[in-house]
Amino acid sequence: MVKDRQILPLFQEYLSIFPAVGLLGPRQVGKTTLVKNLILEKESLYLDLEKASDRAKLVDAELFLKAHADKTVILDEIQLMPELFAELRSLIDEQREPGRFILLGSASPDLIRKSADSLAGRIGYLELTPFYLGEIDSDELQKLWIRGGFPLSFLAKSDRESQLWRQNFIKTYLERDLAQIGLSTDPRLVERFWMMLANAQGGIWNAESFAKALGITRPTVNRYLEFLEGSFMVRVLAPFHQNIKKRLVKSPKVFIRDTGLLHALTGVTTMDSLINQLLVGPSWEGFVIQQIIATLREEYEYYFYRTHQGAECDLLLVRNGVVKTAIEIKNTLSPKLSKGMQISMEDTEAEKGVIICRIEDGYPLSEKVRAMGLKEFLRGL
């Protein structure tokens, strides 16, 4: 059984503080379901901006919203009417009280920028991710890894049903959603790009090589990446390089955020088919990174570390410029402390190190480094 979404208490807290709360996340992640099940202090009014009938109510937005000033107004798919942000600003300034508006946004690279221009100091943002380990039964890690965390994929009655849902999600995203968020281009070209990213999961970003393979310009391929990142489909993990004088890799690493979508894009249907592919290591790495960031959220900044000499660390948890934890991620049952990990910890002055692997019970590998399973690591947080 799936537990209540862990973001709920924080969401309720934001509603008690901010006049507007923005809940962002990919389509089909459960934003609308979560909001419709909220216990609100005031009566609510829900508007789905994908519906022409609801958009028509906002032709004179000021008049309509003033008539419902006593309600919490929920605006779903707000990126479809960004012109509302300026209107919301003036309404909030006239009647500044918490919990007036809830804005749900599926995907738009400039959604936060547009609203930040208009609603600075008036809105608090949260991101709703697909299910992560803290929200499911403890024995379902493998199911979450192979199916991903989108509710309708994870909760499907069979692997086949889950696979079909993900394939259709990708098709809909390419044929409809991209155009709605402002990327007007050939969906087949973006599909090829997305599949190339999937097959290079966790690789160092090289715009030039992607542009050559696709027959498009470097600015265009960077724009594609920006849209996929802004719509929560990919994670661009920045390199760590502060106060380090070695020659470092300075391009980011790119991951498909949800491993269920990663597997659908690469033709992986079962765990048996995954473990026999080279993709299994990068898939596990991306899965672990997503679980950690979904759990810790904004408590840390997140980076990777790599030198041109080969020293590497998959994930750094950084707070106030200090590397609190250096993490190496290995798809193995017998982890070893590598020289590259040791050098990375010395270079970054990490307080401690962890090798996250496929074991259940952790044990020390050195004075500062411990081997752990993912569930044990997350419990310790």
Short mmCIF file of N, CA, C and O in Angstrom, two decimals, residues 296-377:
data_model
loop_
_atom_site.label_atom_id
_atom_site.label_comp_id
_atom_site.label_asym_id
_atom_site.label_seq_id
_atom_site.Cartn_x
_atom_site.Cartn_y
_atom_site.Cartn_z
N LEU A 296 15.57 14.29 0.78
CA LEU A 296 16.20 15.41 1.48
C LEU A 296 15.75 16.77 0.97
O LEU A 296 15.92 17.78 1.67
N ARG A 297 15.26 16.83 -0.25
CA ARG A 297 14.77 18.06 -0.86
C ARG A 297 15.81 19.18 -0.77
O ARG A 297 16.93 19.02 -1.24
N GLU A 298 15.46 20.29 -0.15
CA GLU A 298 16.33 21.46 -0.16
C GLU A 298 17.25 21.54 1.06
O GLU A 298 17.82 22.60 1.33
N GLU A 299 17.39 20.45 1.79
CA GLU A 299 18.30 20.46 2.94
C GLU A 299 19.75 20.60 2.50
O GLU A 299 20.59 21.08 3.26
N TYR A 300 20.06 20.17 1.29
CA TYR A 300 21.43 20.21 0.78
C TYR A 300 21.45 20.75 -0.64
O TYR A 300 20.42 20.83 -1.32
N GLU A 301 22.64 21.09 -1.09
CA GLU A 301 22.90 21.26 -2.51
C GLU A 301 23.54 19.97 -3.00
O GLU A 301 24.23 19.28 -2.23
N TYR A 302 23.35 19.65 -4.29
CA TYR A 302 23.76 18.35 -4.81
C TYR A 302 24.70 18.52 -6.01
O TYR A 302 24.41 19.28 -6.93
N TYR A 303 25.83 17.80 -5.96
CA TYR A 303 26.83 17.87 -7.02
C TYR A 303 27.44 16.49 -7.24
O TYR A 303 27.27 15.59 -6.42
N PHE A 304 28.20 16.36 -8.33
CA PHE A 304 29.12 15.23 -8.46
C PHE A 304 30.53 15.80 -8.54
O PHE A 304 30.72 17.00 -8.71
N TYR A 305 31.52 14.91 -8.42
CA TYR A 305 32.92 15.36 -8.48
C TYR A 305 33.70 14.43 -9.38
O TYR A 305 33.60 13.20 -9.28
N ARG A 306 34.48 15.00 -10.31
CA ARG A 306 35.31 14.18 -11.17
C ARG A 306 36.51 15.01 -11.64
O ARG A 306 36.35 16.15 -12.07
N THR A 307 37.69 14.43 -11.55
CA THR A 307 38.89 15.08 -12.08
C THR A 307 39.26 14.45 -13.41
O THR A 307 38.82 13.33 -13.74
N HIS A 308 40.09 15.14 -14.18
CA HIS A 308 40.54 14.59 -15.45
C HIS A 308 41.50 13.42 -15.24
O HIS A 308 41.78 12.66 -16.17
N GLN A 309 42.00 13.27 -14.00
CA GLN A 309 42.88 12.14 -13.70
C GLN A 309 42.10 10.89 -13.30
O GLN A 309 42.69 9.83 -13.11
N GLY A 310 40.78 11.01 -13.16
CA GLY A 310 39.96 9.83 -12.92
C GLY A 310 39.36 9.69 -11.54
O GLY A 310 38.57 8.78 -11.29
N ALA A 311 39.71 10.58 -10.60
CA ALA A 311 39.06 10.54 -9.29
C ALA A 311 37.61 10.96 -9.45
O ALA A 311 37.31 11.94 -10.14
N GLU A 312 36.70 10.23 -8.80
CA GLU A 312 35.28 10.49 -9.04
C GLU A 312 34.45 10.17 -7.81
O GLU A 312 34.74 9.23 -7.08
N CYS A 313 33.41 10.97 -7.61
CA CYS A 313 32.41 10.71 -6.58
C CYS A 313 31.05 11.01 -7.19
O CYS A 313 30.86 12.07 -7.80
N ASP A 314 30.11 10.08 -7.05
CA ASP A 314 28.84 10.19 -7.77
C ASP A 314 27.93 11.29 -7.26
O ASP A 314 27.18 11.89 -8.03
N LEU A 315 27.96 11.54 -5.96
CA LEU A 315 27.05 12.54 -5.39
C LEU A 315 27.67 13.14 -4.14
O LEU A 315 28.16 12.42 -3.27
N LEU A 316 27.65 14.47 -4.06
CA LEU A 316 28.09 15.19 -2.87
C LEU A 316 26.89 15.89 -2.26
O LEU A 316 26.13 16.57 -2.96
N LEU A 317 26.72 15.74 -0.95
CA LEU A 317 25.71 16.48 -0.22
C LEU A 317 26.40 17.66 0.44
O LEU A 317 27.26 17.48 1.31
N VAL A 318 26.05 18.86 0.03
CA VAL A 318 26.76 20.07 0.43
C VAL A 318 25.81 21.00 1.17
O VAL A 318 24.68 21.24 0.72
N ARG A 319 26.30 21.52 2.29
CA ARG A 319 25.52 22.51 3.05
C ARG A 319 26.44 23.66 3.43
O ARG A 319 27.49 23.45 4.02
N ASN A 320 26.03 24.87 3.06
CA ASN A 320 26.81 26.08 3.37
C ASN A 320 28.26 25.96 2.89
O ASN A 320 29.19 26.39 3.56
N GLY A 321 28.42 25.35 1.72
CA GLY A 321 29.74 25.23 1.14
C GLY A 321 30.58 24.09 1.68
O GLY A 321 31.71 23.87 1.21
N VAL A 322 30.07 23.36 2.66
CA VAL A 322 30.81 22.26 3.29
C VAL A 322 30.25 20.93 2.76
O VAL A 322 29.04 20.70 2.77
N VAL A 323 31.16 20.05 2.30
CA VAL A 323 30.73 18.74 1.83
C VAL A 323 30.49 17.84 3.04
O VAL A 323 31.42 17.40 3.71
N LYS A 324 29.22 17.60 3.32
CA LYS A 324 28.86 16.79 4.48
C LYS A 324 29.04 15.30 4.22
O LYS A 324 29.50 14.56 5.08
N THR A 325 28.64 14.86 3.02
CA THR A 325 28.73 13.44 2.69
C THR A 325 29.13 13.27 1.24
O THR A 325 28.54 13.90 0.35
N ALA A 326 30.13 12.43 1.01
CA ALA A 326 30.51 12.03 -0.35
C ALA A 326 29.96 10.62 -0.58
O ALA A 326 30.15 9.73 0.25
N ILE A 327 29.26 10.42 -1.70
CA ILE A 327 28.57 9.17 -1.94
C ILE A 327 29.05 8.55 -3.26
O ILE A 327 29.06 9.21 -4.30
N GLU A 328 29.43 7.29 -3.18
CA GLU A 328 29.70 6.49 -4.37
C GLU A 328 28.58 5.46 -4.49
O GLU A 328 28.17 4.87 -3.48
N ILE A 329 28.09 5.25 -5.69
CA ILE A 329 26.93 4.38 -5.91
C ILE A 329 27.36 3.20 -6.77
O ILE A 329 27.85 3.39 -7.89
N LYS A 330 27.20 1.99 -6.24
CA LYS A 330 27.66 0.79 -6.94
C LYS A 330 26.56 -0.27 -6.95
O LYS A 330 25.97 -0.57 -5.91
N ASN A 331 26.35 -0.86 -8.10
CA ASN A 331 25.40 -1.96 -8.22
C ASN A 331 26.15 -3.26 -7.94
O ASN A 331 26.47 -4.04 -8.84
N THR A 332 26.44 -3.50 -6.66
CA THR A 332 27.23 -4.66 -6.27
C THR A 332 26.84 -5.12 -4.88
O THR A 332 26.28 -4.34 -4.09
N LEU A 333 27.16 -6.38 -4.56
CA LEU A 333 26.97 -6.90 -3.21
C LEU A 333 28.27 -6.93 -2.43
O LEU A 333 28.27 -7.28 -1.24
N SER A 334 29.37 -6.58 -3.08
CA SER A 334 30.68 -6.62 -2.39
C SER A 334 31.45 -5.34 -2.68
O SER A 334 32.39 -5.34 -3.48
N PRO A 335 31.06 -4.24 -2.06
CA PRO A 335 31.68 -2.95 -2.35
C PRO A 335 33.11 -2.87 -1.81
O PRO A 335 33.45 -3.48 -0.80
N LYS A 336 33.92 -2.09 -2.51
CA LYS A 336 35.29 -1.84 -2.08
C LYS A 336 35.54 -0.34 -2.12
O LYS A 336 34.97 0.38 -2.94
N LEU A 337 36.39 0.12 -1.23
CA LEU A 337 36.75 1.54 -1.19
C LEU A 337 37.81 1.80 -2.24
O LEU A 337 38.94 1.32 -2.13
N SER A 338 37.45 2.56 -3.26
CA SER A 338 38.36 2.80 -4.37
C SER A 338 39.30 3.96 -4.07
O SER A 338 39.02 4.82 -3.23
N LYS A 339 40.43 3.97 -4.79
CA LYS A 339 41.37 5.06 -4.66
C LYS A 339 40.74 6.38 -5.11
O LYS A 339 40.96 7.43 -4.51
N GLY A 340 39.90 6.29 -6.17
CA GLY A 340 39.22 7.49 -6.66
C GLY A 340 38.31 8.11 -5.62
O GLY A 340 38.23 9.34 -5.49
N MET A 341 37.60 7.27 -4.86
CA MET A 341 36.74 7.76 -3.78
C MET A 341 37.57 8.43 -2.70
O MET A 341 37.22 9.50 -2.19
N GLN A 342 38.69 7.82 -2.33
CA GLN A 342 39.55 8.39 -1.30
C GLN A 342 40.10 9.76 -1.72
O GLN A 342 40.09 10.70 -0.94
N ILE A 343 40.54 9.84 -2.97
CA ILE A 343 41.07 11.11 -3.47
C ILE A 343 39.97 12.17 -3.51
O ILE A 343 40.19 13.34 -3.14
N SER A 344 38.77 11.78 -3.94
CA SER A 344 37.65 12.72 -4.00
C SER A 344 37.33 13.27 -2.62
O SER A 344 37.07 14.48 -2.47
N MET A 345 37.35 12.42 -1.61
CA MET A 345 37.06 12.88 -0.25
C MET A 345 38.15 13.82 0.25
O MET A 345 37.85 14.82 0.91
N GLU A 346 39.40 13.53 -0.09
CA GLU A 346 40.48 14.42 0.31
C GLU A 346 40.37 15.77 -0.40
O GLU A 346 40.51 16.83 0.23
N ASP A 347 40.09 15.74 -1.70
CA ASP A 347 40.00 16.98 -2.47
C ASP A 347 38.86 17.87 -1.99
O ASP A 347 39.00 19.09 -1.92
N THR A 348 37.73 17.25 -1.70
CA THR A 348 36.54 18.02 -1.31
C THR A 348 36.43 18.25 0.19
O THR A 348 35.54 18.96 0.65
N GLU A 349 37.33 17.62 0.95
CA GLU A 349 37.32 17.71 2.41
C GLU A 349 35.98 17.25 2.98
O GLU A 349 35.43 17.83 3.91
N ALA A 350 35.47 16.17 2.41
CA ALA A 350 34.19 15.62 2.85
C ALA A 350 34.28 15.14 4.29
O ALA A 350 35.27 14.52 4.69
N GLU A 351 33.23 15.39 5.06
CA GLU A 351 33.22 14.97 6.46
C GLU A 351 33.11 13.46 6.61
O GLU A 351 33.66 12.88 7.55
N LYS A 352 32.38 12.82 5.69
CA LYS A 352 32.26 11.37 5.73
C LYS A 352 31.94 10.85 4.35
O LYS A 352 31.56 11.62 3.45
N GLY A 353 32.09 9.55 4.17
CA GLY A 353 31.80 8.94 2.88
C GLY A 353 30.91 7.74 3.03
O GLY A 353 30.91 7.05 4.06
N VAL A 354 30.12 7.47 2.00
CA VAL A 354 29.22 6.32 1.98
C VAL A 354 29.28 5.68 0.60
O VAL A 354 29.27 6.38 -0.42
N ILE A 355 29.37 4.37 0.57
CA ILE A 355 29.19 3.63 -0.68
C ILE A 355 27.83 2.95 -0.60
O ILE A 355 27.61 2.07 0.24
N ILE A 356 26.91 3.40 -1.43
CA ILE A 356 25.56 2.83 -1.45
C ILE A 356 25.52 1.72 -2.49
O ILE A 356 25.83 1.93 -3.66
N CYS A 357 25.15 0.53 -2.04
CA CYS A 357 25.18 -0.64 -2.91
C CYS A 357 23.98 -1.53 -2.62
O CYS A 357 23.06 -1.13 -1.90
N ARG A 358 24.00 -2.75 -3.12
CA ARG A 358 22.82 -3.62 -3.05
C ARG A 358 22.87 -4.55 -1.83
O ARG A 358 22.50 -5.72 -1.92
N ILE A 359 23.32 -4.05 -0.69
CA ILE A 359 23.36 -4.86 0.53
C ILE A 359 22.26 -4.42 1.47
O ILE A 359 21.67 -3.35 1.30
N GLU A 360 21.97 -5.22 2.47
CA GLU A 360 20.94 -4.89 3.46
C GLU A 360 21.55 -4.26 4.71
O GLU A 360 21.05 -3.25 5.20
N ASP A 361 22.60 -4.85 5.24
CA ASP A 361 23.21 -4.38 6.48
C ASP A 361 24.57 -3.76 6.20
O ASP A 361 25.44 -4.40 5.59
N GLY A 362 24.75 -2.52 6.65
CA GLY A 362 25.97 -1.80 6.37
C GLY A 362 27.13 -2.20 7.28
O GLY A 362 26.95 -2.84 8.31
N TYR A 363 28.33 -1.80 6.87
CA TYR A 363 29.52 -2.06 7.67
C TYR A 363 30.60 -1.05 7.25
O TYR A 363 30.58 -0.53 6.13
N PRO A 364 31.56 -0.76 8.15
CA PRO A 364 32.59 0.23 7.83
C PRO A 364 33.62 -0.33 6.86
O PRO A 364 34.00 -1.50 6.92
N LEU A 365 34.08 0.56 5.96
CA LEU A 365 35.17 0.23 5.05
C LEU A 365 36.47 0.94 5.45
O LEU A 365 37.55 0.55 5.04
N SER A 366 36.32 2.01 6.22
CA SER A 366 37.46 2.73 6.77
C SER A 366 36.92 3.60 7.90
O SER A 366 35.72 3.53 8.24
N GLU A 367 37.77 4.41 8.47
CA GLU A 367 37.34 5.24 9.60
C GLU A 367 36.23 6.21 9.20
O GLU A 367 35.33 6.50 10.00
N LYS A 368 36.26 6.70 7.96
CA LYS A 368 35.30 7.72 7.54
C LYS A 368 34.30 7.22 6.49
O LYS A 368 33.40 7.96 6.12
N VAL A 369 34.46 5.99 6.02
CA VAL A 369 33.62 5.50 4.92
C VAL A 369 32.89 4.24 5.33
O VAL A 369 33.48 3.32 5.91
N ARG A 370 31.59 4.19 5.00
CA ARG A 370 30.77 3.05 5.35
C ARG A 370 30.03 2.56 4.12
O ARG A 370 29.56 3.35 3.29
N ALA A 371 29.93 1.25 3.95
CA ALA A 371 29.09 0.64 2.92
C ALA A 371 27.69 0.47 3.48
O ALA A 371 27.52 0.00 4.62
N MET A 372 26.68 0.84 2.69
CA MET A 372 25.31 0.79 3.17
C MET A 372 24.36 0.46 2.03
O MET A 372 24.64 0.77 0.86
N GLY A 373 23.22 -0.12 2.38
CA GLY A 373 22.13 -0.24 1.42
C GLY A 373 21.38 1.07 1.36
O GLY A 373 21.46 1.91 2.26
N LEU A 374 20.62 1.26 0.28
CA LEU A 374 19.90 2.52 0.11
C LEU A 374 18.87 2.75 1.21
O LEU A 374 18.75 3.84 1.75
N LYS A 375 18.13 1.70 1.57
CA LYS A 375 17.10 1.88 2.60
C LYS A 375 17.72 2.25 3.93
O LYS A 375 17.21 3.13 4.66
N GLU A 376 18.84 1.64 4.29
CA GLU A 376 19.52 1.97 5.55
C GLU A 376 20.02 3.42 5.52
O GLU A 376 19.88 4.15 6.51
N PHE A 377 20.57 3.83 4.40
CA PHE A 377 21.06 5.20 4.28
C PHE A 377 19.93 6.20 4.46
O PHE A 377 20.06 7.19 5.20
#
